Coordinates of C-alpha atoms in Angstrom, one line a residue:
G1 CA 6.8 14.2 5.8
Q2 CA 6.3 13.2 9.4
L3 CA 4.9 9.8 10.6
M4 CA 1.5 10.6 12.1
E5 CA 0.3 7.2 13.2
I6 CA 1.1 3.5 13.1
L7 CA -1.8 1.1 12.8
S8 CA -1.0 -2.3 14.1
G9 CA -3.2 -5.4 14.6
H10 CA -2.7 -7.8 11.7
T11 CA -0.5 -10.9 12.2
G12 CA 0.1 -11.4 8.5
P13 CA 0.9 -9.3 5.5
V14 CA -1.7 -6.7 4.5
S15 CA -2.9 -7.3 1.0
S16 CA -5.4 -4.5 0.4
I17 CA -6.6 -1.2 1.9
S18 CA -9.8 0.7 1.2
F19 CA -11.1 4.0 2.4
A20 CA -14.8 4.8 2.9
S21 CA -15.8 7.9 1.0
Q22 CA -17.5 9.3 4.1
G23 CA -17.3 8.6 7.9
G24 CA -13.5 8.3 8.4
F25 CA -13.3 4.6 8.1
M26 CA -10.6 2.5 6.5
A27 CA -10.5 -1.3 6.0
S28 CA -7.4 -3.4 5.7
A29 CA -7.4 -7.0 4.4
S30 CA -4.7 -9.4 5.4
W31 CA -3.4 -12.9 4.9
D32 CA -4.2 -13.5 8.6
K33 CA -7.8 -14.2 7.4
T34 CA -9.2 -11.0 8.7
V35 CA -10.4 -7.6 7.6
K36 CA -9.9 -4.9 10.2
V37 CA -12.1 -1.8 10.1
W38 CA -10.4 1.3 11.5
D39 CA -11.7 4.7 12.6
I40 CA -8.8 6.8 11.4
F41 CA -10.0 10.3 12.4
D42 CA -11.3 9.8 15.9
K43 CA -8.2 7.8 16.8
K44 CA -10.4 4.9 18.1
G45 CA -8.2 2.4 16.3
I46 CA -9.8 -0.9 15.3
V47 CA -13.6 -0.6 15.2
D48 CA -14.2 -4.3 14.2
T49 CA -12.4 -7.4 13.0
L50 CA -14.1 -9.4 10.3
H51 CA -13.0 -13.1 10.3
H52 CA -12.9 -15.1 7.1
G53 CA -12.4 -18.8 6.2
S54 CA -9.2 -18.2 4.3
E55 CA -6.6 -15.5 3.4
V56 CA -8.2 -12.1 2.4
L57 CA -6.9 -10.7 -0.9
S58 CA -9.0 -7.6 -1.5
V59 CA -11.4 -5.3 0.4
E60 CA -13.7 -2.5 -0.9
F61 CA -16.2 -0.3 0.8
H62 CA -19.7 -0.3 -0.6
P63 CA -20.9 3.2 -1.9
N64 CA -23.3 3.3 1.0
N65 CA -20.3 3.6 3.3
K66 CA -21.9 1.0 5.7
D67 CA -21.0 -2.3 4.0
A68 CA -17.7 -3.8 2.8
L69 CA -17.0 -6.6 0.4
S70 CA -13.9 -8.8 0.5
T71 CA -12.5 -11.6 -1.5
T72 CA -10.6 -14.6 -0.2
L73 CA -8.1 -17.1 -1.5
G74 CA -10.8 -19.7 -0.9
G75 CA -12.8 -18.3 -3.8
Q76 CA -15.6 -16.4 -2.0
I77 CA -16.8 -12.8 -1.9
Y78 CA -18.0 -11.8 1.6
Q79 CA -20.4 -9.0 2.2
W80 CA -20.3 -7.4 5.6
E81 CA -22.0 -4.7 7.6
A82 CA -18.7 -3.0 8.4
E83 CA -19.6 -1.1 11.6
N84 CA -21.0 -4.0 13.5
G85 CA -19.2 -6.9 11.9
Q86 CA -22.4 -8.8 10.8
I87 CA -22.0 -10.9 7.7
I88 CA -24.7 -10.1 5.1
G89 CA -23.9 -12.9 2.6
I90 CA -21.3 -14.9 0.8
I91 CA -21.0 -15.4 -3.0
E92 CA -19.2 -18.7 -4.0
C93 CA -17.0 -17.9 -7.0
K94 CA -14.6 -20.8 -7.3
D95 CA -16.5 -22.6 -10.1
D96 CA -17.3 -19.3 -11.9
I97 CA -13.7 -18.1 -12.2
S98 CA -12.0 -21.5 -12.9
G99 CA -11.3 -22.7 -16.4
G100 CA -8.5 -23.0 -18.8
R101 CA -5.1 -24.5 -18.5
L102 CA -1.7 -24.2 -20.2
R103 CA -0.7 -26.8 -22.8
D104 CA 2.0 -28.4 -20.5
D105 CA -0.2 -28.4 -17.3
R106 CA -0.5 -31.9 -15.9
V107 CA -3.8 -31.3 -14.2
T108 CA -7.2 -30.4 -15.7
A109 CA -8.7 -27.0 -15.1
K110 CA -11.3 -28.5 -12.9
S111 CA -8.9 -30.3 -10.5
S112 CA -6.4 -27.4 -10.4
T113 CA -6.2 -25.3 -7.3
K114 CA -4.7 -22.3 -9.2
N115 CA -6.8 -19.4 -10.5
K116 CA -9.9 -20.1 -8.4
H117 CA -10.0 -16.8 -6.6
F118 CA -10.2 -13.1 -7.4
N119 CA -7.1 -11.0 -6.7
N120 CA -9.2 -7.8 -6.8
I121 CA -12.8 -6.7 -6.8
S122 CA -14.5 -3.5 -7.6
I123 CA -18.0 -2.3 -6.8
S124 CA -20.2 -0.4 -9.3
P125 CA -20.9 3.3 -8.4
N126 CA -24.6 2.5 -7.6
G127 CA -23.6 -0.4 -5.4
D128 CA -25.6 -3.1 -7.2
F129 CA -22.8 -5.0 -8.9
V130 CA -19.3 -6.3 -8.1
I131 CA -16.7 -7.4 -10.7
G132 CA -13.7 -9.6 -9.9
G133 CA -10.6 -10.6 -11.7
G134 CA -7.3 -12.3 -11.0
N135 CA -4.9 -14.7 -12.6
S136 CA -7.7 -16.6 -14.4
K137 CA -8.7 -15.9 -18.0
H138 CA -12.2 -15.0 -16.6
I139 CA -13.6 -11.7 -15.2
C140 CA -17.0 -12.2 -13.5
L141 CA -19.8 -9.8 -12.8
Y142 CA -22.2 -10.4 -9.9
D143 CA -25.5 -9.0 -8.7
I144 CA -24.7 -8.2 -5.0
R145 CA -28.3 -8.3 -3.7
H146 CA -29.2 -11.6 -5.3
K147 CA -25.7 -13.1 -5.0
I148 CA -25.7 -14.5 -8.6
M149 CA -23.2 -14.2 -11.5
L150 CA -24.6 -12.1 -14.3
N151 CA -21.8 -12.5 -16.8
R152 CA -18.4 -14.1 -17.2
F153 CA -16.0 -12.5 -19.6
A154 CA -13.2 -14.5 -21.1
I155 CA -10.0 -12.5 -21.6
T156 CA -7.7 -13.7 -24.4

């Protein structure tokens, strides 16, 4: 029941935390447009800061424990080499997840700025696929290596 450590470094609210299954790393996503990778056992603090184009909503470590995936309010999924901060690729998801509107909405689904991002992502156990969902009626499945959408599921 005692406080062991305080990790500080973000300048905005933290939206997501993910632990690597091996290696003692933790990643924290924040509205300050960064993901910070922490070494939590060797007490080294921040290993790297991964900068994004917009607010980061979710972060997950890849099963290989070397890469991390994050999703942003701008509608992208970023893939990073977590230890050295190198970007591997970006998947543009805005057009994939958008669609649908309520009866009394005054804007079309295409021109709306709502529901064009994933609130959460999850990586398949083999590390080949990522699935994302949010406030939209769509859940999208992507091939990470080829950076393409494989399927879009409409939830009713």
